Each structure stands twice: as structure tokens, then as C-alpha cells.
Amino acid sequence: MKRTATAIAVLAVLALSGCGGSSSSGGGSSAGTSGHQTITVWDGYTGAETTAINALAKQFNASHPNTTVELQFSGNNDYGLQKVLAAIAGGKPPDISYLYGSWAPNIATNQRVVTLNSMIESDPSFDWQDFWPSERSVATVNGKIVGVPALVDNLALVYNKKLFANAGLATPTAKWTWSDFEQAAVKLTKPASKQFGWAYVNDGSEDTVWRYWAMLWQAGGSILNSAGNQAAFDSPAGLKALELLQRLTRQHSIYLDNGSDNYRSLFGSGHIGMLWTGPWDLAEIINEKAPYGVQILPGEANHQTISGPDNWVMFDNGEAHKKASWEFLKWLTSPPIDLEWATMTGDLPIRKSVTGLPGYQKFLAKYPGIGTWVANLANATQARPSITSYPKISTIVGQMVQSVLLGQSEPKQALSSAAQQVNAILAVPGA
């Protein structure tokens, strides 16, 4: 799904409510007779994902007579997360809720969140190592596993084959460098016909930031220092990334999307040559019959990408509810069911072993190009900092990138200013 902006204001509320709530009072589910449990699962799914989760919940209920899963739409983005916070504050959270991975450091401090380490360690069949490293990293906060992976994705290069052919360009390869990418973007640019070489989401949100992080890592840089107490992006790697953005903007080679997602339709209609995007855009690209191809991101020092995993988070509504919730999550994220989910939705498999199942080839055939995103998970070797102050850091860096793309500041000065602001935040414990 699309990487939406982090809910900055709500995160502050979450941090303040971290110590609230009882760990054993009744919550969003109920116990019936003879040990039967009804558990409540909140999600913000729409479209194909709604159809899929409804079908799988029905399948689970039919095969598990002692547990009934009740799905509730909790909204998405800020609204859905605020609803979870309100439920926690009121002492009646759901048994399970879908939450963005960026919330893990903040919600981990809440007493109602179930830490899953002991459940995972005592159940070898669950196979925690089968989840992609990026998923495990985001679900773990200071050694505590606070979520079961619900979604994994990453950024890859999607290109318009027709525009490349018209420009006399060879299509991208896995060995492409930044230089190759820049030259292609410039050659694909035709101002007279409003054709752009590339598109970049420039609303200052996390959608802006995480594309920059991928570039920073590709150039060999880091977001923070190893101690996590100082900005490290104000570096030669960070500067090289911003300067590339500046050059392409000055050559009118980047379509700056304001967060309205117009880049998708413009790509489909042949006005944008390349995107750095994820599998959430694939269905629309296929529907618009764009002649597309998918390749890993171009590299400078490496070909790193960025992944934005999300989690299923369990809340403590008593031992019986926790046991039933764990059984459901084990079933839902098991390799065969995960493959069913991926085939119905076009989401990437959350488990590596899915790629070896007999039905995996049908999944690849249904969504041409999706296999590149799956393979590209091996290039998601770093993650965003798992700290409560990350949303504030994201806001600062988003404004930094936006200012350079809009021609309002120079890369070196923008980096220095942003790093100073980030360091000021990191200097305050719990900021």
C-alpha cells in the first residue's frame, strides 16, 4: 500500500499515553461458553485487501470452531490510529490491530501491547527467521518484538518501455548507476510535450523522505551515527543525493507530485518515463495498460532500497484472548495463507519460504514484474531509526528535500540546517 505521511501529531499523543491502561482488564473481544473466544481485529483495508481479509477470516472461522474472528474497519491513516489510541485510553483496545511500522517505537511503551518474544521462542514452527530482515527489524524495538509482520514492500524502478524505445534508450539493467539513470532521465525529458524523465513525491511527507533515504544509502551514507544520537546524513553521500535531485530539477526532468498521486496516471498516459515506486502502484499501472518494466534501483556505491513494513499488533485482553489472537496470527501469516493473500491482493509475500511454494509462479504470472520487488527485498539492508523521535526527524528532512527540489535552498546549506535541527531533537531525551 502507498506509504502515507506519518501521523506526527498523533504520535505525540501516543507517547503521552504509553503508560496508561491495565494489562489484564477486558477489552475488545468476548469469551463464550466452553472456552470459545471471539477476538476483534481492526484493519484499515480497502479494495482488494478488504475482499481478501473477509474471505480469509471466514476461512479461519470455519476451520477453528473455538475461535471467531470479528473484523472491524478502523479507518486508515491518522483516523485509524487515533481510534486505536482512544480505545487503549478507554481500557478497551481490540485484540489485534493493523498499525504502520513507523509507530512501533512509540506504541511499544504501552502496557497493553503484547510482547511476542516468548510466544515466538516457544513455537519453533512459527519460524521468525522466515520473515524478511526488514520486517523483523521494524517489528522489534529494543529487543522486544511488538508486532507480527502484516505487510512488506520496497521501492523499485518502474519504466515506460515505449518512451525508452522512442528515445533510443536501452532499458534499465540491474547494473545501472546513478549516471545511467540521470542520463536517461534527461533524454526522456521533453518540456514541449510535458514529458518528464522521472517523478518525485514532493509534499514534504514521509513519501518524500524515504525516497531520499534510499539515495543516501545507495551513496554509502547513514541517517544517524552508530550511537543514534547525532545526524549522519549531512555527509558527502547526503550531499551527492541532494545534488542529483537539484540537477534533475534544474533540467526540468522531474515531475514534482504534490501528494495527489497524479504521477500514476501521468506515467500510464506516457508523460513520465520512470518512477521509483512500490507494488501498491502496480495494479493501476496494469489497468492503464502502460508498457512497463520493473528493475531494481540504480546504484552509486550499492543498489539499496527501502522497505516500509507494517505490523499486526496484539493487545492484552486476558490470557484466553491472547492465546486465540496468537493462533489467528500464526494461521494468517503461515506460508500457504500468505500466498493466498498475496495472490488476491498483489501484496508481496511476507515470508521468504512462499517463493518456494507451488502456487508462487501463478502469483508472478498474475502480476507481471512483481517478482522484481520480491527479489529486491534482499537490497533492503537498512531501516529507518527505530526511535520515538523519528517522526520529527522525518518532518525536518522532508522540508529539507522539498526546499531543494523547489529551488528554495542549496543542498549543502539545507543539509547543514537540517542536521542541526535533528541534533537538537536527539539531544533531548524522549523528544
Tab-separated table of C-alpha atoms in Angstrom:
chain	number	residue	atom	x	y	z
A	1	MET	CA	0.000	0.000	0.000
A	2	LYS	CA	1.065	3.556	-0.530
A	3	ARG	CA	3.487	4.910	2.034
A	4	THR	CA	1.402	7.691	3.548
A	5	ALA	CA	2.657	10.503	5.721
A	6	THR	CA	3.439	9.649	9.323
A	7	ALA	CA	0.842	10.978	11.749
A	8	ILE	CA	3.141	13.338	13.624
A	9	ALA	CA	0.646	14.950	15.968
A	10	VAL	CA	-0.951	11.660	16.907
A	11	LEU	CA	2.425	10.172	17.740
A	12	ALA	CA	2.857	12.765	20.454
A	13	VAL	CA	-0.442	11.668	21.978
A	14	LEU	CA	0.667	8.055	21.754
A	15	ALA	CA	3.899	8.788	23.580
A	16	LEU	CA	1.978	10.523	26.371
A	17	SER	CA	-0.442	7.613	26.718
A	18	GLY	CA	2.309	4.981	26.722
A	19	CYS	CA	1.985	4.085	30.392
A	20	GLY	CA	-1.795	4.048	30.566
A	21	GLY	CA	-4.195	1.166	30.770
A	22	SER	CA	-4.411	-2.079	32.645
A	23	SER	CA	-2.707	-5.186	31.298
A	24	SER	CA	-5.457	-7.602	32.188
A	25	SER	CA	-8.843	-5.936	32.055
A	26	GLY	CA	-11.446	-6.962	29.483
A	27	GLY	CA	-11.109	-5.453	26.053
A	28	GLY	CA	-12.486	-5.587	22.563
A	29	SER	CA	-13.317	-9.295	22.434
A	30	SER	CA	-15.527	-11.638	24.367
A	31	ALA	CA	-15.447	-15.150	25.786
A	32	GLY	CA	-18.277	-17.532	25.102
A	33	THR	CA	-19.155	-20.848	26.689
A	34	SER	CA	-16.986	-23.970	26.504
A	35	GLY	CA	-13.828	-21.910	26.051
A	36	HIS	CA	-14.967	-20.282	22.826
A	37	GLN	CA	-13.294	-16.920	22.167
A	38	THR	CA	-14.375	-14.073	19.926
A	39	ILE	CA	-11.492	-11.806	19.011
A	40	THR	CA	-11.765	-8.404	17.412
A	41	VAL	CA	-9.366	-7.465	14.617
A	42	TRP	CA	-9.117	-3.871	13.430
A	43	ASP	CA	-7.874	-3.045	9.955
A	44	GLY	CA	-7.962	-0.158	7.537
A	45	TYR	CA	-8.187	-2.196	4.358
A	46	THR	CA	-9.985	-1.074	1.216
A	47	GLY	CA	-10.489	-2.567	-2.238
A	48	ALA	CA	-8.940	-5.965	-2.939
A	49	GLU	CA	-7.485	-6.168	0.564
A	50	THR	CA	-10.970	-5.854	2.091
A	51	THR	CA	-12.214	-8.731	-0.047
A	52	ALA	CA	-9.170	-10.799	0.892
A	53	ILE	CA	-9.288	-10.280	4.655
A	54	ASN	CA	-13.024	-11.022	4.722
A	55	ALA	CA	-12.504	-14.256	2.801
A	56	LEU	CA	-9.624	-15.378	4.992
A	57	ALA	CA	-11.418	-14.539	8.241
A	58	LYS	CA	-14.364	-16.633	7.055
A	59	GLN	CA	-11.980	-19.465	6.194
A	60	PHE	CA	-10.323	-19.285	9.620
A	61	ASN	CA	-13.630	-19.246	11.467
A	62	ALA	CA	-14.827	-22.314	9.578
A	63	SER	CA	-11.694	-24.279	10.436
A	64	HIS	CA	-11.316	-23.111	14.056
A	65	PRO	CA	-14.602	-23.779	15.871
A	66	ASN	CA	-13.329	-22.499	19.224
A	67	THR	CA	-12.389	-19.057	17.888
A	68	THR	CA	-14.383	-16.464	15.975
A	69	VAL	CA	-12.638	-13.537	14.321
A	70	GLU	CA	-14.696	-10.374	14.049
A	71	LEU	CA	-13.285	-7.803	11.636
A	72	GLN	CA	-13.841	-4.105	12.184
A	73	PHE	CA	-12.818	-1.334	9.800
A	74	SER	CA	-10.913	1.163	11.929
A	75	GLY	CA	-10.213	3.678	9.181
A	76	ASN	CA	-6.772	4.355	7.801
A	77	ASN	CA	-4.021	6.935	8.190
A	78	ASP	CA	-4.475	9.326	11.117
A	79	TYR	CA	-8.082	8.411	11.831
A	80	GLY	CA	-7.488	4.709	12.300
A	81	LEU	CA	-4.506	5.246	14.562
A	82	GLN	CA	-6.324	7.786	16.694
A	83	LYS	CA	-9.110	5.259	17.143
A	84	VAL	CA	-6.636	2.702	18.477
A	85	LEU	CA	-5.228	5.259	20.913
A	86	ALA	CA	-8.689	6.181	22.118
A	87	ALA	CA	-9.529	2.504	22.661
A	88	ILE	CA	-6.349	1.972	24.673
A	89	ALA	CA	-7.039	5.055	26.775
A	90	GLY	CA	-10.574	3.795	27.408
A	91	GLY	CA	-9.291	0.393	28.506
A	92	LYS	CA	-10.938	-1.483	25.634
A	93	PRO	CA	-8.480	-1.992	22.794
A	94	PRO	CA	-9.106	-4.554	20.072
A	95	ASP	CA	-7.348	-7.886	20.368
A	96	ILE	CA	-5.348	-7.186	17.196
A	97	SER	CA	-4.848	-4.050	15.134
A	98	TYR	CA	-3.020	-3.241	11.924
A	99	LEU	CA	-0.529	-0.450	12.602
A	100	TYR	CA	2.119	1.232	10.495
A	101	GLY	CA	5.626	0.052	11.291
A	102	SER	CA	6.707	3.636	11.963
A	103	TRP	CA	4.535	3.533	15.081
A	104	ALA	CA	6.345	0.579	16.657
A	105	PRO	CA	8.818	2.549	18.826
A	106	ASN	CA	6.022	4.644	20.305
A	107	ILE	CA	3.394	2.002	20.876
A	108	ALA	CA	5.993	-0.407	22.322
A	109	THR	CA	5.917	1.617	25.538
A	110	ASN	CA	2.220	0.948	26.123
A	111	GLN	CA	1.411	-1.633	28.810
A	112	ARG	CA	-1.457	-3.100	26.793
A	113	VAL	CA	0.804	-4.123	23.891
A	114	VAL	CA	1.724	-7.810	23.984
A	115	THR	CA	5.436	-8.528	23.698
A	116	LEU	CA	5.735	-11.608	21.490
A	117	ASN	CA	9.265	-12.849	22.195
A	118	SER	CA	8.256	-15.734	24.472
A	119	MET	CA	5.458	-16.876	22.142
A	120	ILE	CA	7.812	-16.924	19.169
A	121	GLU	CA	10.645	-18.642	21.054
A	122	SER	CA	8.354	-21.377	22.408
A	123	ASP	CA	6.855	-22.114	18.977
A	124	PRO	CA	9.607	-23.155	16.514
A	125	SER	CA	7.002	-23.849	13.823
A	126	PHE	CA	6.360	-20.120	13.611
A	127	ASP	CA	9.905	-19.634	12.222
A	128	TRP	CA	10.632	-15.968	12.927
A	129	GLN	CA	13.675	-16.095	10.638
A	130	ASP	CA	11.405	-16.833	7.661
A	131	PHE	CA	10.255	-13.202	7.664
A	132	TRP	CA	12.387	-10.772	5.679
A	133	PRO	CA	15.058	-8.957	7.753
A	134	SER	CA	13.432	-5.574	7.132
A	135	GLU	CA	10.175	-6.854	8.647
A	136	ARG	CA	11.850	-8.286	11.737
A	137	SER	CA	13.788	-5.070	12.249
A	138	VAL	CA	10.694	-2.866	12.197
A	139	ALA	CA	8.713	-5.212	14.465
A	140	THR	CA	11.471	-5.226	17.106
A	141	VAL	CA	12.046	-2.306	19.488
A	142	ASN	CA	14.943	-2.519	21.949
A	143	GLY	CA	14.857	-6.286	21.702
A	144	LYS	CA	11.091	-6.525	22.212
A	145	ILE	CA	9.051	-7.996	19.353
A	146	VAL	CA	5.878	-5.922	19.383
A	147	GLY	CA	4.262	-6.980	16.125
A	148	VAL	CA	3.778	-9.748	13.606
A	149	PRO	CA	4.576	-8.587	10.051
A	150	ALA	CA	1.444	-7.645	8.135
A	151	LEU	CA	2.937	-6.094	5.004
A	152	VAL	CA	6.307	-5.661	3.357
A	153	ASP	CA	7.203	-3.573	0.327
A	154	ASN	CA	10.079	-1.645	-1.210
A	155	LEU	CA	10.944	0.857	-3.898
A	156	ALA	CA	11.969	-0.338	-7.351
A	157	LEU	CA	12.414	1.381	-10.715
A	158	VAL	CA	9.360	1.185	-12.991
A	159	TYR	CA	9.926	2.412	-16.525
A	160	ASN	CA	7.862	3.016	-19.652
A	161	LYS	CA	9.214	0.746	-22.385
A	162	LYS	CA	7.658	2.778	-25.196
A	163	LEU	CA	9.217	6.051	-24.055
A	164	PHE	CA	12.611	4.371	-23.748
A	165	ALA	CA	12.309	2.983	-27.275
A	166	ASN	CA	11.196	6.359	-28.658
A	167	ALA	CA	14.232	7.992	-27.046
A	168	GLY	CA	16.591	5.355	-28.428
A	169	LEU	CA	17.499	4.213	-24.912
A	170	ALA	CA	18.301	0.707	-23.773
A	171	THR	CA	16.061	-0.346	-20.904
A	172	PRO	CA	17.455	-0.236	-17.330
A	173	THR	CA	19.548	-3.126	-16.053
A	174	ALA	CA	20.431	-4.320	-12.576
A	175	LYS	CA	23.873	-2.741	-13.071
A	176	TRP	CA	22.578	0.760	-13.716
A	177	THR	CA	24.465	3.552	-11.961
A	178	TRP	CA	23.220	6.996	-10.963
A	179	SER	CA	24.944	8.310	-14.057
A	180	ASP	CA	22.966	5.918	-16.260
A	181	PHE	CA	19.772	6.944	-14.501
A	182	GLU	CA	20.479	10.675	-14.786
A	183	GLN	CA	21.340	10.485	-18.469
A	184	ALA	CA	18.160	8.549	-19.196
A	185	ALA	CA	16.014	10.980	-17.190
A	186	VAL	CA	17.387	13.923	-19.143
A	187	LYS	CA	16.953	12.220	-22.510
A	188	LEU	CA	13.363	11.265	-21.646
A	189	THR	CA	12.520	14.889	-20.848
A	190	LYS	CA	10.515	16.841	-23.435
A	191	PRO	CA	9.186	20.102	-21.962
A	192	ALA	CA	7.202	20.968	-25.080
A	193	SER	CA	5.029	17.879	-24.684
A	194	LYS	CA	5.124	17.944	-20.854
A	195	GLN	CA	7.092	14.719	-20.708
A	196	PHE	CA	9.306	14.132	-17.677
A	197	GLY	CA	12.085	11.657	-17.124
A	198	TRP	CA	11.204	10.892	-13.518
A	199	ALA	CA	8.646	11.703	-10.825
A	200	TYR	CA	9.240	12.528	-7.167
A	201	VAL	CA	6.621	12.975	-4.458
A	202	ASN	CA	7.423	16.416	-3.067
A	203	ASP	CA	4.838	17.141	-0.393
A	204	GLY	CA	7.402	17.054	2.417
A	205	SER	CA	5.855	13.919	3.928
A	206	GLU	CA	7.456	10.544	4.591
A	207	ASP	CA	6.727	9.821	0.936
A	208	THR	CA	9.321	12.496	0.152
A	209	VAL	CA	11.761	11.370	2.832
A	210	TRP	CA	12.014	7.661	2.281
A	211	ARG	CA	12.976	8.078	-1.359
A	212	TYR	CA	15.827	10.308	-0.193
A	213	TRP	CA	16.909	7.722	2.399
A	214	ALA	CA	17.275	5.120	-0.355
A	215	MET	CA	19.531	7.516	-2.272
A	216	LEU	CA	21.546	8.290	0.861
A	217	TRP	CA	22.171	4.580	1.464
A	218	GLN	CA	22.999	3.955	-2.193
A	219	ALA	CA	25.748	6.558	-1.907
A	220	GLY	CA	27.126	4.857	1.205
A	221	GLY	CA	25.633	7.167	3.821
A	222	SER	CA	23.683	6.703	7.048
A	223	ILE	CA	20.762	8.518	8.659
A	224	LEU	CA	22.232	8.670	12.175
A	225	ASN	CA	25.589	7.756	13.705
A	226	SER	CA	26.123	4.323	15.236
A	227	ALA	CA	25.130	5.595	18.684
A	228	GLY	CA	21.903	7.022	17.302
A	229	ASN	CA	22.475	10.398	18.962
A	230	GLN	CA	23.708	12.517	16.055
A	231	ALA	CA	22.625	13.129	12.466
A	232	ALA	CA	24.882	11.430	9.921
A	233	PHE	CA	23.084	12.387	6.704
A	234	ASP	CA	24.985	15.695	6.485
A	235	SER	CA	27.768	13.859	4.668
A	236	PRO	CA	29.317	13.529	1.211
A	237	ALA	CA	26.715	10.820	0.486
A	238	GLY	CA	23.834	13.029	1.617
A	239	LEU	CA	25.162	15.908	-0.456
A	240	LYS	CA	25.618	13.747	-3.542
A	241	ALA	CA	21.980	12.634	-3.321
A	242	LEU	CA	20.616	16.162	-2.953
A	243	GLU	CA	22.802	17.441	-5.768
A	244	LEU	CA	21.421	14.775	-8.099
A	245	LEU	CA	17.893	15.895	-7.223
A	246	GLN	CA	18.856	19.513	-7.802
A	247	ARG	CA	20.450	18.849	-11.208
A	248	LEU	CA	17.463	16.904	-12.490
A	249	THR	CA	15.067	19.562	-11.237
A	250	ARG	CA	17.002	22.319	-12.954
A	251	GLN	CA	16.830	20.340	-16.185
A	252	HIS	CA	13.048	20.051	-15.744
A	253	SER	CA	13.427	16.274	-15.702
A	254	ILE	CA	11.429	15.654	-12.521
A	255	TYR	CA	7.673	15.864	-12.235
A	256	LEU	CA	7.112	17.112	-8.681
A	257	ASP	CA	3.993	15.428	-7.362
A	258	ASN	CA	2.267	17.362	-4.577
A	259	GLY	CA	0.975	14.237	-2.872
A	260	SER	CA	-2.083	13.925	-5.100
A	261	ASP	CA	-0.635	10.798	-6.777
A	262	ASN	CA	-1.066	12.273	-10.242
A	263	TYR	CA	2.244	10.668	-11.167
A	264	ARG	CA	0.496	7.314	-11.669
A	265	SER	CA	-1.921	8.499	-14.335
A	266	LEU	CA	0.806	10.573	-15.983
A	267	PHE	CA	3.025	7.514	-16.157
A	268	GLY	CA	0.172	5.497	-17.611
A	269	SER	CA	-0.518	8.147	-20.257
A	270	GLY	CA	3.121	8.331	-21.342
A	271	HIS	CA	4.130	11.629	-19.739
A	272	ILE	CA	6.627	10.191	-17.227
A	273	GLY	CA	9.429	7.838	-18.187
A	274	MET	CA	10.433	6.419	-14.794
A	275	LEU	CA	9.077	6.007	-11.266
A	276	TRP	CA	10.638	4.904	-8.014
A	277	THR	CA	7.636	3.191	-6.527
A	278	GLY	CA	6.318	0.051	-4.908
A	279	PRO	CA	3.890	-2.776	-5.627
A	280	TRP	CA	0.965	-0.671	-4.391
A	281	ASP	CA	1.019	1.142	-7.750
A	282	LEU	CA	1.248	-1.975	-9.897
A	283	ALA	CA	-2.478	-2.707	-10.204
A	284	GLU	CA	-3.224	0.750	-11.603
A	285	ILE	CA	-0.259	0.586	-13.971
A	286	ILE	CA	-1.529	-2.760	-15.264
A	287	ASN	CA	-5.092	-1.444	-15.571
A	288	GLU	CA	-3.921	1.528	-17.629
A	289	LYS	CA	-2.123	-0.875	-19.958
A	290	ALA	CA	1.120	1.054	-19.737
A	291	PRO	CA	4.015	-0.774	-21.458
A	292	TYR	CA	6.068	-1.050	-18.283
A	293	GLY	CA	9.074	-2.887	-16.960
A	294	VAL	CA	10.439	-3.220	-13.419
A	295	GLN	CA	14.081	-3.146	-12.332
A	296	ILE	CA	15.961	-2.659	-9.060
A	297	LEU	CA	17.000	0.895	-8.215
A	298	PRO	CA	20.122	2.350	-9.815
A	299	GLY	CA	23.172	2.401	-7.587
A	300	GLU	CA	26.082	4.597	-6.641
A	301	ALA	CA	28.051	2.608	-4.048
A	302	ASN	CA	25.324	-0.056	-3.922
A	303	HIS	CA	21.723	-0.750	-5.001
A	304	GLN	CA	19.983	-0.437	-1.657
A	305	THR	CA	16.257	0.135	-1.481
A	306	ILE	CA	13.985	0.984	1.427
A	307	SER	CA	11.151	-1.068	2.833
A	308	GLY	CA	8.213	0.140	4.918
A	309	PRO	CA	6.870	-2.918	6.736
A	310	ASP	CA	3.673	-2.715	8.815
A	311	ASN	CA	2.596	-4.858	11.757
A	312	TRP	CA	-0.250	-6.707	13.369
A	313	VAL	CA	-0.090	-5.609	16.997
A	314	MET	CA	-1.703	-7.655	19.781
A	315	PHE	CA	-3.263	-6.067	22.861
A	316	ASP	CA	-3.657	-7.749	26.232
A	317	ASN	CA	-7.315	-8.537	26.924
A	318	GLY	CA	-6.560	-11.564	29.081
A	319	GLU	CA	-4.760	-14.868	28.582
A	320	ALA	CA	-7.570	-16.603	26.691
A	321	HIS	CA	-7.834	-13.764	24.201
A	322	LYS	CA	-4.071	-13.594	23.754
A	323	LYS	CA	-3.933	-17.326	23.011
A	324	ALA	CA	-6.736	-17.069	20.440
A	325	SER	CA	-5.177	-13.976	18.848
A	326	TRP	CA	-1.812	-15.688	18.554
A	327	GLU	CA	-3.409	-18.712	16.879
A	328	PHE	CA	-5.087	-16.451	14.342
A	329	LEU	CA	-1.915	-14.507	13.553
A	330	LYS	CA	0.095	-17.717	13.190
A	331	TRP	CA	-2.506	-19.016	10.744
A	332	LEU	CA	-2.871	-15.738	8.827
A	333	THR	CA	0.881	-15.346	8.343
A	334	SER	CA	1.619	-19.014	7.601
A	335	PRO	CA	3.230	-19.544	4.171
A	336	PRO	CA	0.192	-21.121	2.409
A	337	ILE	CA	-2.231	-18.468	3.677
A	338	ASP	CA	0.271	-15.698	2.973
A	339	LEU	CA	0.456	-16.907	-0.634
A	340	GLU	CA	-3.349	-16.825	-0.832
A	341	TRP	CA	-3.290	-13.250	0.468
A	342	ALA	CA	-0.580	-12.136	-1.951
A	343	THR	CA	-2.361	-13.698	-4.920
A	344	MET	CA	-5.635	-11.996	-4.025
A	345	THR	CA	-4.145	-8.560	-3.323
A	346	GLY	CA	-0.885	-8.143	-5.219
A	347	ASP	CA	0.977	-7.510	-1.958
A	348	LEU	CA	4.444	-9.009	-1.603
A	349	PRO	CA	4.798	-12.258	0.365
A	350	ILE	CA	5.801	-11.525	3.947
A	351	ARG	CA	7.669	-14.834	4.219
A	352	LYS	CA	10.691	-15.925	2.202
A	353	SER	CA	9.511	-19.549	2.028
A	354	VAL	CA	6.459	-18.515	0.000
A	355	THR	CA	8.724	-18.178	-3.035
A	356	GLY	CA	9.226	-21.941	-2.975
A	357	LEU	CA	5.560	-22.923	-2.858
A	358	PRO	CA	3.934	-24.477	-5.970
A	359	GLY	CA	1.452	-21.610	-6.400
A	360	TYR	CA	4.117	-18.901	-6.365
A	361	GLN	CA	4.578	-18.987	-10.147
A	362	LYS	CA	0.857	-18.263	-10.605
A	363	PHE	CA	1.293	-15.219	-8.368
A	364	LEU	CA	4.172	-13.966	-10.536
A	365	ALA	CA	2.161	-14.522	-13.708
A	366	LYS	CA	-0.847	-12.633	-12.348
A	367	TYR	CA	1.245	-9.549	-11.523
A	368	PRO	CA	3.985	-9.180	-14.181
A	369	GLY	CA	7.055	-7.555	-12.677
A	370	ILE	CA	6.131	-8.280	-9.052
A	371	GLY	CA	8.976	-10.773	-8.799
A	372	THR	CA	11.493	-7.936	-9.065
A	373	TRP	CA	10.068	-6.332	-5.929
A	374	VAL	CA	10.248	-9.679	-4.123
A	375	ALA	CA	13.886	-10.188	-5.128
A	376	ASN	CA	14.609	-6.564	-4.270
A	377	LEU	CA	13.834	-7.251	-0.605
A	378	ALA	CA	17.389	-8.574	-0.454
A	379	ASN	CA	18.518	-4.992	-1.121
A	380	ALA	CA	16.537	-3.650	1.853
A	381	THR	CA	19.508	-3.948	4.199
A	382	GLN	CA	18.925	-0.864	6.339
A	383	ALA	CA	15.878	0.505	8.148
A	384	ARG	CA	14.746	3.871	9.383
A	385	PRO	CA	15.748	4.587	13.004
A	386	SER	CA	13.535	2.770	15.490
A	387	ILE	CA	13.215	5.721	17.852
A	388	THR	CA	10.245	7.700	19.132
A	389	SER	CA	11.602	10.957	17.704
A	390	TYR	CA	11.727	9.659	14.128
A	391	PRO	CA	8.527	11.466	13.033
A	392	LYS	CA	10.083	14.804	13.990
A	393	ILE	CA	13.260	13.887	12.112
A	394	SER	CA	11.167	12.929	9.097
A	395	THR	CA	9.423	16.305	9.099
A	396	ILE	CA	12.750	18.153	9.119
A	397	VAL	CA	14.269	16.045	6.339
A	398	GLY	CA	11.072	16.238	4.275
A	399	GLN	CA	11.238	20.035	4.400
A	400	MET	CA	14.943	19.887	3.509
A	401	VAL	CA	14.389	17.790	0.377
A	402	GLN	CA	11.350	19.824	-0.610
A	403	SER	CA	13.258	23.096	-0.336
A	404	VAL	CA	15.988	21.836	-2.681
A	405	LEU	CA	13.520	20.455	-5.211
A	406	LEU	CA	11.635	23.756	-5.227
A	407	GLY	CA	14.854	25.713	-5.695
A	408	GLN	CA	14.474	27.476	-2.347
A	409	SER	CA	17.807	26.365	-0.894
A	410	GLU	CA	21.183	24.921	-1.886
A	411	PRO	CA	21.972	21.309	-0.961
A	412	LYS	CA	24.928	21.984	1.316
A	413	GLN	CA	23.173	24.666	3.350
A	414	ALA	CA	19.944	22.651	3.512
A	415	LEU	CA	21.799	19.608	4.840
A	416	SER	CA	23.624	21.613	7.486
A	417	SER	CA	20.457	23.291	8.712
A	418	ALA	CA	18.507	20.019	8.840
A	419	ALA	CA	21.293	18.212	10.684
A	420	GLN	CA	21.443	20.957	13.313
A	421	GLN	CA	17.691	20.682	13.882
A	422	VAL	CA	17.837	16.894	14.135
A	423	ASN	CA	20.748	17.053	16.585
A	424	ALA	CA	18.760	19.437	18.779
A	425	ILE	CA	15.909	16.911	18.903
A	426	LEU	CA	18.200	13.978	19.625
A	427	ALA	CA	19.840	15.911	22.468
A	428	VAL	CA	16.562	15.923	24.398
A	429	PRO	CA	15.708	12.519	25.953
A	430	GLY	CA	12.260	11.335	24.917
A	431	ALA	CA	11.778	14.199	22.468
